[in-house]
Amino acid sequence: MAPLRGRRTARRTLLGTLTGMLLAVSTIMVAPAASAQIPGQDEIAKSPNMELLANIPKQGPMAGVNNLGSDWAFQGKYAYGGNYAGFTVYDVSKPATPKVVAVVSCVGAQNDVSVAGNLLFLSTDSSRSDDSCQSTSKPASDPTAWEGIKIFDISNPAAPRYLKSVETKCGSHTHTLVPGGKGVSYLYVSSYFPADNFPDCQPPHDLVSIIKVPMSNPTAAAVIAEPNLFPDGGFPGGTEDPNDVEYTYPTTGCHDLTAYPKYKIMAGACMGDGILMDISNPEKPYVIDNVRDDENFQFWHSATFNNKANKIVFTDELGGGGWATCNEEIGPEKGANAIYEIKGKGDKRTLKFASYYKIPRPNADTENCVAHNGSLIPVKGKDIMVQAWYQGGISVWEFTNSRKPKEIGWIERGPLSTTQMIIGGSWSAYYYNGYIFSNDIQKGLDVVKITDKRTDKGAKVRMPELNAQTQPDYFDLD
């Protein structure tokens, strides 16, 4: 869920290089791929069934090129957009004319968000001097450094109020909300990249941190469990050069987890492993099955169930989101989605590979492009997903036939630059109450409409709330 994975650049090779790419405009001159299919600089190209309805640029402290737009959460008429510098609250009751309601300055990459009731949860995976929104950077090797979860009161969306922080091991790169019933919610915190000189992030770090939140008393939120998901150590990783597309990451934690509370299951994208988990007891999750793909997957990044919970779409964030991987040289199977079918029942369930899906359009060599965050479009009897691909734009695609996925619609901008790599494009593209909302890393909020007989029924499904990593059964809402 992030081109920049955390703050621990001292222990990265590939990702150390990406940090520089993401925190400053690259000065390396790159020749763009030659193709008539690639739109011109900042030019919008799209399929006939897709339309850009609105754009609101990043606001105030969010606007800098280094302050990347990140994840989304939705509640009622409001959309909450994360950014490395904080988060923005939008009124999207009229999607063609959205309005900015509040801009909350709170530095702490990558600031992924989720909402529940009157609370907003914010992930900090950036080693900070303290837990305030005015903190400064501090080395992770310093035992006084802080990172983890921040909790805000959003009972007044126009004036969010910071309530509480919870420190977690290795920070919080992403988090997943799991409803617990009886006024309790759980946050499953994903983090990774431990190091021997980090006092609060020691290897092997094969765990997730579980925070229990009493919803009526959020200041009592605390870590209540740290289950080890990989007692065997997880995938050991490849031995090649990490700057090579053939490199595969060892598992040292999870990048992203997606819960499907109705079925009491969770899918995990955990660097070198894709996992299916049982969360019947949310304080004691356990792994049912895991899969690996050391041939084509470099970094298991995120996961999405289909509505029937018999398939999972895993993504591979090849190059950490900072490479141009949507081209003929990389090909259709690296930096792609992998569709897995769930076979069997109970603890005997297994994951069976079906196919890969990658956008079929080439991108310029100055465009970072790889599979990233998306959500289902709720069409009964069909498996259809909208997905962000950074500067590859937004793709709407169908995987009802697991072995023959196909694109339904798409929209993208041309490269931010034709001579140098500038990190940009759609980070998260989610479908909410009939519209696609994209958090563009550089361009801000995009509202997109798809008009197609294959997806139109999805516009009739109305949801009171959406955290994409906490999947609902869309048709329980009819």
Tab-separated table of C-alpha atoms in Angstrom:
chain	number	residue	atom	x	y	z
A	1	MET	CA	0.000	0.000	0.000
A	2	ALA	CA	2.947	2.232	-0.263
A	3	PRO	CA	5.786	3.040	-2.559
A	4	LEU	CA	7.842	4.031	0.503
A	5	ARG	CA	7.850	1.152	2.959
A	6	GLY	CA	8.449	2.611	6.372
A	7	ARG	CA	11.304	4.674	7.656
A	8	ARG	CA	14.114	2.176	8.025
A	9	THR	CA	16.246	3.090	5.019
A	10	ALA	CA	19.434	1.823	6.683
A	11	ARG	CA	18.345	-1.792	6.152
A	12	ARG	CA	17.165	-1.556	2.592
A	13	THR	CA	18.864	-2.028	-0.717
A	14	LEU	CA	16.200	-1.645	-3.368
A	15	LEU	CA	13.949	0.317	-1.051
A	16	GLY	CA	16.758	2.579	0.012
A	17	THR	CA	17.015	3.593	-3.609
A	18	LEU	CA	13.251	4.061	-3.795
A	19	THR	CA	13.249	6.321	-0.766
A	20	GLY	CA	15.261	8.863	-2.670
A	21	MET	CA	13.008	8.509	-5.674
A	22	LEU	CA	9.912	9.069	-3.587
A	23	LEU	CA	11.103	11.879	-1.360
A	24	ALA	CA	12.496	13.982	-4.163
A	25	VAL	CA	12.011	14.342	-7.878
A	26	SER	CA	14.548	12.154	-9.592
A	27	THR	CA	17.202	13.951	-11.619
A	28	ILE	CA	17.977	10.899	-13.720
A	29	MET	CA	16.993	11.534	-17.314
A	30	VAL	CA	15.006	8.690	-18.824
A	31	ALA	CA	13.888	8.204	-22.398
A	32	PRO	CA	10.150	7.433	-22.587
A	33	ALA	CA	8.921	4.241	-24.169
A	34	ALA	CA	8.008	4.797	-27.792
A	35	SER	CA	4.335	4.014	-28.292
A	36	ALA	CA	1.435	5.801	-29.913
A	37	GLN	CA	-0.720	4.337	-27.112
A	38	ILE	CA	0.967	6.420	-24.413
A	39	PRO	CA	-0.840	9.728	-23.856
A	40	GLY	CA	1.084	12.978	-23.775
A	41	GLN	CA	2.317	14.605	-20.596
A	42	ASP	CA	-0.660	15.068	-18.206
A	43	GLU	CA	-3.070	14.247	-21.033
A	44	ILE	CA	-6.119	12.239	-19.960
A	45	ALA	CA	-6.833	9.065	-21.916
A	46	LYS	CA	-9.681	6.667	-21.204
A	47	SER	CA	-12.089	4.058	-22.454
A	48	PRO	CA	-15.455	5.431	-23.678
A	49	ASN	CA	-17.286	4.164	-20.582
A	50	MET	CA	-15.151	6.099	-18.071
A	51	GLU	CA	-15.424	9.791	-17.227
A	52	LEU	CA	-13.470	12.093	-14.909
A	53	LEU	CA	-16.150	14.095	-13.092
A	54	ALA	CA	-14.050	16.137	-10.693
A	55	ASN	CA	-10.587	16.818	-9.355
A	56	ILE	CA	-9.528	18.643	-6.196
A	57	PRO	CA	-5.779	19.238	-5.927
A	58	LYS	CA	-3.924	18.431	-2.701
A	59	GLN	CA	-4.530	21.167	-0.160
A	60	GLY	CA	-2.238	23.277	2.032
A	61	PRO	CA	0.475	21.201	3.733
A	62	MET	CA	-0.534	18.171	1.666
A	63	ALA	CA	0.379	19.853	-1.600
A	64	GLY	CA	4.140	19.304	-1.763
A	65	VAL	CA	5.597	16.801	-4.221
A	66	ASN	CA	7.033	14.819	-1.299
A	67	ASN	CA	3.658	14.611	0.458
A	68	LEU	CA	2.098	11.632	-1.250
A	69	GLY	CA	-1.623	10.941	-1.313
A	70	SER	CA	-2.294	7.477	0.158
A	71	ASP	CA	-5.376	5.537	1.298
A	72	TRP	CA	-9.135	6.194	1.647
A	73	ALA	CA	-11.914	5.602	4.165
A	74	PHE	CA	-15.576	6.541	3.691
A	75	GLN	CA	-18.450	7.243	6.047
A	76	GLY	CA	-21.814	8.681	5.079
A	77	LYS	CA	-21.241	11.673	2.844
A	78	TYR	CA	-17.586	12.021	3.828
A	79	ALA	CA	-14.383	10.703	2.298
A	80	TYR	CA	-11.173	10.702	4.355
A	81	GLY	CA	-8.028	10.820	2.249
A	82	GLY	CA	-4.643	9.954	3.736
A	83	ASN	CA	-1.464	11.828	2.861
A	84	TYR	CA	2.103	11.638	4.157
A	85	ALA	CA	1.492	15.050	5.739
A	86	GLY	CA	-1.879	14.231	7.365
A	87	PHE	CA	-5.371	13.676	6.004
A	88	THR	CA	-8.131	15.596	4.232
A	89	VAL	CA	-11.877	15.355	4.809
A	90	TYR	CA	-14.112	15.778	1.755
A	91	ASP	CA	-17.873	16.139	1.433
A	92	VAL	CA	-18.739	13.830	-1.486
A	93	SER	CA	-22.530	13.989	-1.175
A	94	LYS	CA	-22.474	15.523	-4.660
A	95	PRO	CA	-19.675	13.521	-6.304
A	96	ALA	CA	-19.406	15.796	-9.342
A	97	THR	CA	-18.783	18.769	-7.037
A	98	PRO	CA	-16.937	17.492	-3.932
A	99	LYS	CA	-15.849	19.965	-1.283
A	100	VAL	CA	-12.980	20.142	1.181
A	101	VAL	CA	-14.300	20.066	4.755
A	102	ALA	CA	-11.080	19.873	6.767
A	103	VAL	CA	-7.324	19.556	6.303
A	104	VAL	CA	-5.520	17.946	9.231
A	105	SER	CA	-1.755	18.421	9.337
A	106	CYS	CA	-0.100	15.409	10.989
A	107	VAL	CA	3.174	14.253	9.448
A	108	GLY	CA	3.857	10.524	9.678
A	109	ALA	CA	4.096	8.396	6.551
A	110	GLN	CA	2.118	6.799	5.216
A	111	ASN	CA	-0.988	7.848	7.103
A	112	ASP	CA	-3.325	5.102	5.952
A	113	VAL	CA	-6.794	5.694	7.387
A	114	SER	CA	-9.859	3.776	8.552
A	115	VAL	CA	-13.047	4.949	10.247
A	116	ALA	CA	-15.550	3.415	12.654
A	117	GLY	CA	-18.293	5.257	14.490
A	118	ASN	CA	-16.875	8.583	15.640
A	119	LEU	CA	-13.277	7.444	15.360
A	120	LEU	CA	-10.584	7.692	12.704
A	121	PHE	CA	-7.420	5.597	12.907
A	122	LEU	CA	-4.164	6.771	11.300
A	123	SER	CA	-1.070	4.635	10.643
A	124	THR	CA	2.388	6.065	11.318
A	125	ASP	CA	5.296	4.091	9.846
A	126	SER	CA	7.837	6.863	10.149
A	127	SER	CA	10.142	6.974	13.145
A	128	ARG	CA	9.215	10.166	15.004
A	129	SER	CA	10.476	12.251	17.911
A	130	ASP	CA	7.133	11.755	19.708
A	131	ASP	CA	3.492	10.846	19.044
A	132	SER	CA	2.283	14.390	18.343
A	133	CYS	CA	1.247	15.762	14.968
A	134	GLN	CA	4.127	18.234	15.248
A	135	SER	CA	6.809	15.547	15.643
A	136	THR	CA	10.063	15.496	13.736
A	137	SER	CA	12.019	12.628	12.248
A	138	LYS	CA	14.129	10.524	14.621
A	139	PRO	CA	16.302	7.447	13.947
A	140	ALA	CA	14.574	4.122	14.574
A	141	SER	CA	17.666	3.058	16.499
A	142	ASP	CA	16.820	5.635	19.194
A	143	PRO	CA	14.807	3.874	21.939
A	144	THR	CA	12.807	7.071	22.556
A	145	ALA	CA	11.514	7.228	18.960
A	146	TRP	CA	7.795	6.647	18.389
A	147	GLU	CA	5.570	5.164	15.688
A	148	GLY	CA	2.263	3.329	15.628
A	149	ILE	CA	-1.439	4.273	15.544
A	150	LYS	CA	-3.057	7.653	16.177
A	151	ILE	CA	-6.772	7.892	17.033
A	152	PHE	CA	-8.953	10.906	16.182
A	153	ASP	CA	-12.486	11.882	17.161
A	154	ILE	CA	-14.420	12.706	13.962
A	155	SER	CA	-17.835	13.301	15.526
A	156	ASN	CA	-17.448	16.712	13.882
A	157	PRO	CA	-15.825	15.916	10.507
A	158	ALA	CA	-15.016	19.593	10.024
A	159	ALA	CA	-12.841	19.582	13.146
A	160	PRO	CA	-11.185	16.192	13.826
A	161	ARG	CA	-9.678	15.992	17.311
A	162	TYR	CA	-6.590	13.944	18.216
A	163	LEU	CA	-7.359	11.649	21.160
A	164	LYS	CA	-4.807	8.916	21.687
A	165	SER	CA	-1.780	7.089	20.325
A	166	VAL	CA	-0.750	3.439	20.598
A	167	GLU	CA	2.875	2.498	19.910
A	168	THR	CA	3.450	-0.755	18.014
A	169	LYS	CA	6.524	-2.802	17.160
A	170	CYS	CA	8.066	-1.655	13.859
A	171	GLY	CA	5.367	1.030	13.555
A	172	SER	CA	2.171	0.771	11.555
A	173	HIS	CA	2.666	0.645	7.826
A	174	THR	CA	-0.978	-0.290	7.343
A	175	HIS	CA	-3.784	-1.402	9.633
A	176	THR	CA	-7.045	-3.308	9.250
A	177	LEU	CA	-10.209	-2.709	11.236
A	178	VAL	CA	-11.937	-5.845	12.561
A	179	PRO	CA	-15.306	-5.322	14.308
A	180	GLY	CA	-15.378	-7.154	17.614
A	181	GLY	CA	-18.990	-6.717	18.723
A	182	LYS	CA	-20.193	-5.372	22.093
A	183	GLY	CA	-18.698	-1.959	21.497
A	184	VAL	CA	-15.195	-3.206	20.668
A	185	SER	CA	-13.089	-2.902	17.537
A	186	TYR	CA	-9.717	-4.428	16.791
A	187	LEU	CA	-6.924	-2.996	14.691
A	188	TYR	CA	-4.571	-5.500	13.080
A	189	VAL	CA	-1.355	-3.568	12.537
A	190	SER	CA	0.969	-4.597	9.724
A	191	SER	CA	4.666	-3.725	9.889
A	192	TYR	CA	7.924	-5.216	8.726
A	193	PHE	CA	11.650	-4.729	8.037
A	194	PRO	CA	13.128	-5.346	11.512
A	195	ALA	CA	16.798	-4.747	12.290
A	196	ASP	CA	19.168	-5.745	15.091
A	197	ASN	CA	19.823	-2.122	16.040
A	198	PHE	CA	16.136	-1.198	16.390
A	199	PRO	CA	15.150	-1.675	20.027
A	200	ASP	CA	11.417	-1.889	19.273
A	201	CYS	CA	11.684	-3.787	15.986
A	202	GLN	CA	13.820	-6.867	16.428
A	203	PRO	CA	14.055	-9.703	13.900
A	204	PRO	CA	12.536	-12.035	12.978
A	205	HIS	CA	9.306	-10.005	13.556
A	206	ASP	CA	6.925	-12.619	12.126
A	207	LEU	CA	3.965	-11.038	13.873
A	208	VAL	CA	1.071	-8.612	13.667
A	209	SER	CA	0.125	-6.296	16.525
A	210	ILE	CA	-3.529	-6.415	17.598
A	211	ILE	CA	-4.941	-3.305	19.264
A	212	LYS	CA	-8.220	-3.562	21.165
A	213	VAL	CA	-10.290	-0.368	21.047
A	214	PRO	CA	-13.253	0.155	23.413
A	215	MET	CA	-15.325	2.359	21.115
A	216	SER	CA	-16.919	4.324	23.958
A	217	ASN	CA	-13.554	4.804	25.652
A	218	PRO	CA	-10.935	4.964	22.878
A	219	THR	CA	-8.262	6.378	25.182
A	220	ALA	CA	-8.115	2.886	26.720
A	221	ALA	CA	-6.979	1.372	23.395
A	222	ALA	CA	-3.943	-0.875	23.807
A	223	VAL	CA	-1.993	-3.719	22.200
A	224	ILE	CA	-3.452	-6.960	23.554
A	225	ALA	CA	-1.764	-9.589	21.354
A	226	GLU	CA	1.173	-10.079	18.975
A	227	PRO	CA	0.530	-13.448	17.312
A	228	ASN	CA	3.353	-15.065	15.383
A	229	LEU	CA	2.000	-15.901	11.941
A	230	PHE	CA	5.168	-17.584	10.675
A	231	PRO	CA	6.631	-19.902	13.304
A	232	ASP	CA	8.759	-21.477	10.563
A	233	GLY	CA	10.227	-18.085	9.724
A	234	GLY	CA	8.214	-17.511	6.574
A	235	PHE	CA	9.554	-17.297	3.044
A	236	PRO	CA	13.381	-17.043	3.193
A	237	GLY	CA	13.631	-14.794	0.139
A	238	GLY	CA	15.803	-14.747	-2.912
A	239	THR	CA	19.539	-14.352	-3.133
A	240	GLU	CA	19.669	-12.139	-6.200
A	241	ASP	CA	20.302	-8.410	-6.347
A	242	PRO	CA	17.313	-6.603	-4.749
A	243	ASN	CA	17.446	-4.079	-7.572
A	244	ASP	CA	16.728	-6.900	-10.032
A	245	VAL	CA	13.157	-7.736	-11.063
A	246	GLU	CA	13.915	-11.391	-10.282
A	247	TYR	CA	14.517	-10.657	-6.596
A	248	THR	CA	11.972	-11.953	-4.055
A	249	TYR	CA	11.611	-10.539	-0.552
A	250	PRO	CA	11.910	-12.644	2.596
A	251	THR	CA	8.964	-12.496	4.969
A	252	THR	CA	9.616	-10.307	8.022
A	253	GLY	CA	6.021	-9.326	8.772
A	254	CYS	CA	2.951	-8.416	6.714
A	255	HIS	CA	2.374	-5.472	4.441
A	256	ASP	CA	-1.409	-5.533	4.289
A	257	LEU	CA	-4.287	-7.559	5.717
A	258	THR	CA	-7.888	-7.664	4.499
A	259	ALA	CA	-10.666	-8.942	6.758
A	260	TYR	CA	-14.016	-10.370	5.696
A	261	PRO	CA	-15.822	-10.289	9.052
A	262	LYS	CA	-18.978	-12.081	7.863
A	263	TYR	CA	-16.941	-15.214	7.100
A	264	LYS	CA	-14.465	-14.674	9.955
A	265	ILE	CA	-11.510	-14.851	7.606
A	266	MET	CA	-8.626	-12.626	6.641
A	267	ALA	CA	-6.228	-12.536	3.692
A	268	GLY	CA	-2.661	-11.423	4.270
A	269	ALA	CA	-0.066	-10.105	1.846
A	270	CYS	CA	3.129	-10.710	3.777
A	271	MET	CA	6.162	-9.845	1.655
A	272	GLY	CA	7.100	-13.383	0.569
A	273	ASP	CA	3.873	-15.128	1.573
A	274	GLY	CA	0.197	-14.892	0.732
A	275	ILE	CA	-1.943	-16.248	3.564
A	276	LEU	CA	-5.528	-17.138	4.457
A	277	MET	CA	-6.351	-16.735	8.166
A	278	ASP	CA	-9.111	-17.642	10.578
A	279	ILE	CA	-10.198	-14.692	12.766
A	280	SER	CA	-13.152	-16.368	14.520
A	281	ASN	CA	-11.481	-15.252	17.731
A	282	PRO	CA	-10.119	-11.838	16.726
A	283	GLU	CA	-7.621	-11.934	19.587
A	284	LYS	CA	-6.219	-15.289	18.456
A	285	PRO	CA	-5.996	-15.447	14.649
A	286	TYR	CA	-4.212	-18.317	12.964
A	287	VAL	CA	-3.042	-19.183	9.454
A	288	ILE	CA	-5.104	-21.741	7.513
A	289	ASP	CA	-2.996	-21.827	4.358
A	290	ASN	CA	-0.170	-19.937	2.729
A	291	VAL	CA	1.162	-19.703	-0.830
A	292	ARG	CA	4.375	-18.452	-2.418
A	293	ASP	CA	5.365	-17.385	-5.911
A	294	ASP	CA	9.123	-16.964	-6.073
A	295	GLU	CA	9.028	-16.962	-9.868
A	296	ASN	CA	6.885	-13.878	-10.472
A	297	PHE	CA	6.025	-12.150	-7.176
A	298	GLN	CA	8.640	-9.874	-5.648
A	299	PHE	CA	6.609	-8.378	-2.782
A	300	TRP	CA	3.142	-9.599	-1.721
A	301	HIS	CA	1.450	-6.252	-1.162
A	302	SER	CA	-2.329	-6.412	-0.710
A	303	ALA	CA	-5.343	-8.709	-0.955
A	304	THR	CA	-9.030	-8.494	-1.909
A	305	PHE	CA	-11.709	-11.177	-1.520
A	306	ASN	CA	-14.500	-11.569	-4.024
A	307	ASN	CA	-17.958	-11.138	-2.518
A	308	LYS	CA	-18.591	-14.900	-2.172
A	309	ALA	CA	-15.293	-15.281	-0.316
A	310	ASN	CA	-14.117	-18.108	-2.564
A	311	LYS	CA	-11.380	-16.118	-4.312
A	312	ILE	CA	-8.573	-13.760	-3.326
A	313	VAL	CA	-6.814	-11.252	-5.556
A	314	PHE	CA	-3.254	-10.708	-4.328
A	315	THR	CA	-1.087	-7.893	-5.713
A	316	ASP	CA	2.654	-7.785	-6.293
A	317	GLU	CA	4.222	-4.361	-5.740
A	318	LEU	CA	7.258	-4.987	-7.918
A	319	GLY	CA	9.881	-2.308	-7.355
A	320	GLY	CA	8.071	-0.851	-4.350
A	321	GLY	CA	5.904	1.375	-6.508
A	322	GLY	CA	8.862	3.332	-7.849
A	323	TRP	CA	9.631	1.451	-11.045
A	324	ALA	CA	8.230	1.569	-14.553
A	325	THR	CA	7.015	-2.033	-14.761
A	326	CYS	CA	4.065	-1.706	-17.159
A	327	ASN	CA	5.993	-2.348	-20.328
A	328	GLU	CA	6.963	-5.156	-22.693
A	329	GLU	CA	10.336	-5.643	-21.017
A	330	ILE	CA	8.768	-6.598	-17.652
A	331	GLY	CA	5.873	-8.477	-19.247
A	332	PRO	CA	2.368	-9.437	-18.096
A	333	GLU	CA	3.131	-11.596	-15.036
A	334	LYS	CA	5.428	-9.464	-12.879
A	335	GLY	CA	4.007	-6.509	-10.981
A	336	ALA	CA	0.575	-7.992	-11.569
A	337	ASN	CA	-2.412	-9.385	-9.680
A	338	ALA	CA	-2.614	-13.089	-8.954
A	339	ILE	CA	-6.057	-14.660	-8.609
A	340	TYR	CA	-6.328	-17.558	-6.172
A	341	GLU	CA	-9.399	-19.719	-5.618
A	342	ILE	CA	-10.244	-20.918	-2.105
A	343	LYS	CA	-10.933	-24.657	-2.093
A	344	GLY	CA	-12.308	-26.831	0.707
A	345	LYS	CA	-13.874	-25.933	4.042
A	346	GLY	CA	-12.791	-24.900	7.513
A	347	ASP	CA	-9.178	-25.462	8.423
A	348	LYS	CA	-8.741	-27.647	5.339
A	349	ARG	CA	-9.213	-24.704	2.997
A	350	THR	CA	-6.402	-24.212	0.498
A	351	LEU	CA	-5.438	-21.529	-1.998
A	352	LYS	CA	-5.148	-22.594	-5.634
A	353	PHE	CA	-3.587	-20.317	-8.255
A	354	ALA	CA	-5.828	-19.483	-11.229
A	355	SER	CA	-4.237	-16.676	-13.283
A	356	TYR	CA	-2.502	-13.314	-13.409
A	357	TYR	CA	-3.981	-9.984	-14.445
A	358	LYS	CA	-2.067	-6.880	-15.463
A	359	ILE	CA	-3.251	-3.794	-17.315
A	360	PRO	CA	-2.815	-4.347	-21.059
A	361	ARG	CA	-1.563	-0.826	-21.893
A	362	PRO	CA	2.129	0.111	-22.016
A	363	ASN	CA	3.333	3.023	-19.925
A	364	ALA	CA	6.285	5.330	-20.489
A	365	ASP	CA	9.604	4.541	-18.838
A	366	THR	CA	9.153	7.703	-16.754
A	367	GLU	CA	5.927	6.379	-15.192
A	368	ASN	CA	5.901	4.319	-11.997
A	369	CYS	CA	3.293	1.645	-12.600
A	370	VAL	CA	2.415	-1.560	-10.748
A	371	ALA	CA	-0.643	-3.272	-9.233
A	372	HIS	CA	-1.941	-1.343	-6.207
A	373	ASN	CA	-5.034	-0.693	-4.069
A	374	GLY	CA	-8.576	-1.402	-5.226
A	375	SER	CA	-12.008	-2.660	-4.177
A	376	LEU	CA	-14.961	-4.578	-5.548
A	377	ILE	CA	-17.738	-3.052	-7.599
A	378	PRO	CA	-20.861	-4.695	-6.120
A	379	VAL	CA	-22.503	-6.528	-9.012
A	380	LYS	CA	-24.364	-9.645	-7.876
A	381	GLY	CA	-23.094	-12.834	-9.489
A	382	LYS	CA	-20.011	-11.110	-10.918
A	383	ASP	CA	-16.476	-10.533	-9.669
A	384	ILE	CA	-15.566	-7.013	-10.772
A	385	MET	CA	-12.909	-4.804	-9.249
A	386	VAL	CA	-11.661	-1.233	-9.631
A	387	GLN	CA	-7.965	-0.834	-9.002
A	388	ALA	CA	-5.219	1.798	-8.852
A	389	TRP	CA	-2.042	1.278	-10.864
A	390	TYR	CA	-0.106	4.440	-9.938
A	391	GLN	CA	0.686	6.207	-13.230
A	392	GLY	CA	-0.915	3.272	-15.024
A	393	GLY	CA	-4.149	4.939	-13.934
A	394	ILE	CA	-7.360	3.205	-12.884
A	395	SER	CA	-8.491	-0.139	-14.254
A	396	VAL	CA	-11.937	-1.739	-13.932
A	397	TRP	CA	-11.608	-5.443	-14.581
A	398	GLU	CA	-13.581	-8.673	-14.207
A	399	PHE	CA	-12.413	-12.009	-12.804
A	400	THR	CA	-15.703	-13.925	-12.702
A	401	ASN	CA	-13.858	-16.474	-14.810
A	402	SER	CA	-10.778	-16.805	-12.617
A	403	ARG	CA	-8.668	-18.076	-15.487
A	404	LYS	CA	-9.662	-15.416	-17.997
A	405	PRO	CA	-9.700	-11.995	-16.334
A	406	LYS	CA	-10.492	-9.077	-18.622
A	407	GLU	CA	-10.527	-5.304	-18.482
A	408	ILE	CA	-13.877	-3.485	-18.661
A	409	GLY	CA	-12.763	0.141	-18.531
A	410	TRP	CA	-9.805	2.387	-17.748
A	411	ILE	CA	-8.670	5.978	-17.324
A	412	GLU	CA	-5.184	7.434	-16.924
A	413	ARG	CA	-3.132	10.567	-17.248
A	414	GLY	CA	-0.022	10.741	-19.361
A	415	PRO	CA	3.348	10.886	-17.586
A	416	LEU	CA	4.038	13.663	-15.117
A	417	SER	CA	7.295	14.131	-17.008
A	418	THR	CA	8.617	12.790	-20.286
A	419	THR	CA	12.259	13.130	-19.207
A	420	GLN	CA	12.471	12.096	-15.539
A	421	MET	CA	10.751	9.826	-13.049
A	422	ILE	CA	8.361	11.706	-10.767
A	423	ILE	CA	6.436	9.405	-8.441
A	424	GLY	CA	2.716	9.847	-8.987
A	425	GLY	CA	-0.542	8.364	-10.154
A	426	SER	CA	-3.437	6.669	-8.418
A	427	TRP	CA	-2.503	5.124	-5.053
A	428	SER	CA	-5.992	3.945	-4.056
A	429	ALA	CA	-9.077	3.677	-6.276
A	430	TYR	CA	-12.233	2.509	-4.476
A	431	TYR	CA	-15.879	2.217	-5.471
A	432	TYR	CA	-18.273	3.899	-3.048
A	433	ASN	CA	-21.986	4.419	-3.612
A	434	GLY	CA	-21.882	4.519	-7.399
A	435	TYR	CA	-18.605	6.374	-7.995
A	436	ILE	CA	-14.882	5.685	-8.109
A	437	PHE	CA	-12.750	7.789	-5.778
A	438	SER	CA	-9.030	7.906	-6.516
A	439	ASN	CA	-6.349	9.369	-4.259
A	440	ASP	CA	-3.745	10.501	-6.754
A	441	ILE	CA	-0.280	10.816	-5.240
A	442	GLN	CA	0.313	14.215	-6.834
A	443	LYS	CA	-3.017	15.350	-8.290
A	444	GLY	CA	-5.267	14.863	-5.249
A	445	LEU	CA	-8.876	13.665	-5.311
A	446	ASP	CA	-10.269	12.336	-8.578
A	447	VAL	CA	-13.924	11.343	-8.902
A	448	VAL	CA	-14.604	8.970	-11.800
A	449	LYS	CA	-17.845	7.544	-13.154
A	450	ILE	CA	-18.122	4.295	-15.078
A	451	THR	CA	-21.221	3.817	-17.230
A	452	ASP	CA	-21.430	0.249	-18.439
A	453	LYS	CA	-24.157	-2.394	-18.420
A	454	ARG	CA	-21.744	-4.757	-16.661
A	455	THR	CA	-21.274	-2.422	-13.694
A	456	ASP	CA	-24.365	-0.192	-13.617
A	457	LYS	CA	-26.188	-2.376	-11.073
A	458	GLY	CA	-23.406	-1.715	-8.615
A	459	ALA	CA	-24.455	1.936	-8.437
A	460	LYS	CA	-27.679	0.902	-6.703
A	461	VAL	CA	-25.861	-0.560	-3.682
A	462	ARG	CA	-25.588	2.003	-0.904
A	463	MET	CA	-23.177	1.680	2.001
A	464	PRO	CA	-23.036	3.688	5.216
A	465	GLU	CA	-19.283	3.131	5.559
A	466	LEU	CA	-16.359	1.625	3.678
A	467	ASN	CA	-12.882	0.681	4.781
A	468	ALA	CA	-11.637	-1.278	1.790
A	469	GLN	CA	-9.567	-3.624	3.968
A	470	THR	CA	-12.682	-4.529	6.002
A	471	GLN	CA	-14.846	-6.067	3.321
A	472	PRO	CA	-18.623	-6.153	3.709
A	473	ASP	CA	-21.000	-8.575	2.076
A	474	TYR	CA	-22.378	-5.946	-0.271
A	475	PHE	CA	-25.687	-7.704	-0.726
A	476	ASP	CA	-26.477	-7.921	2.977
A	477	LEU	CA	-27.016	-4.179	2.545
A	478	ASP	CA	-29.825	-4.476	-0.019
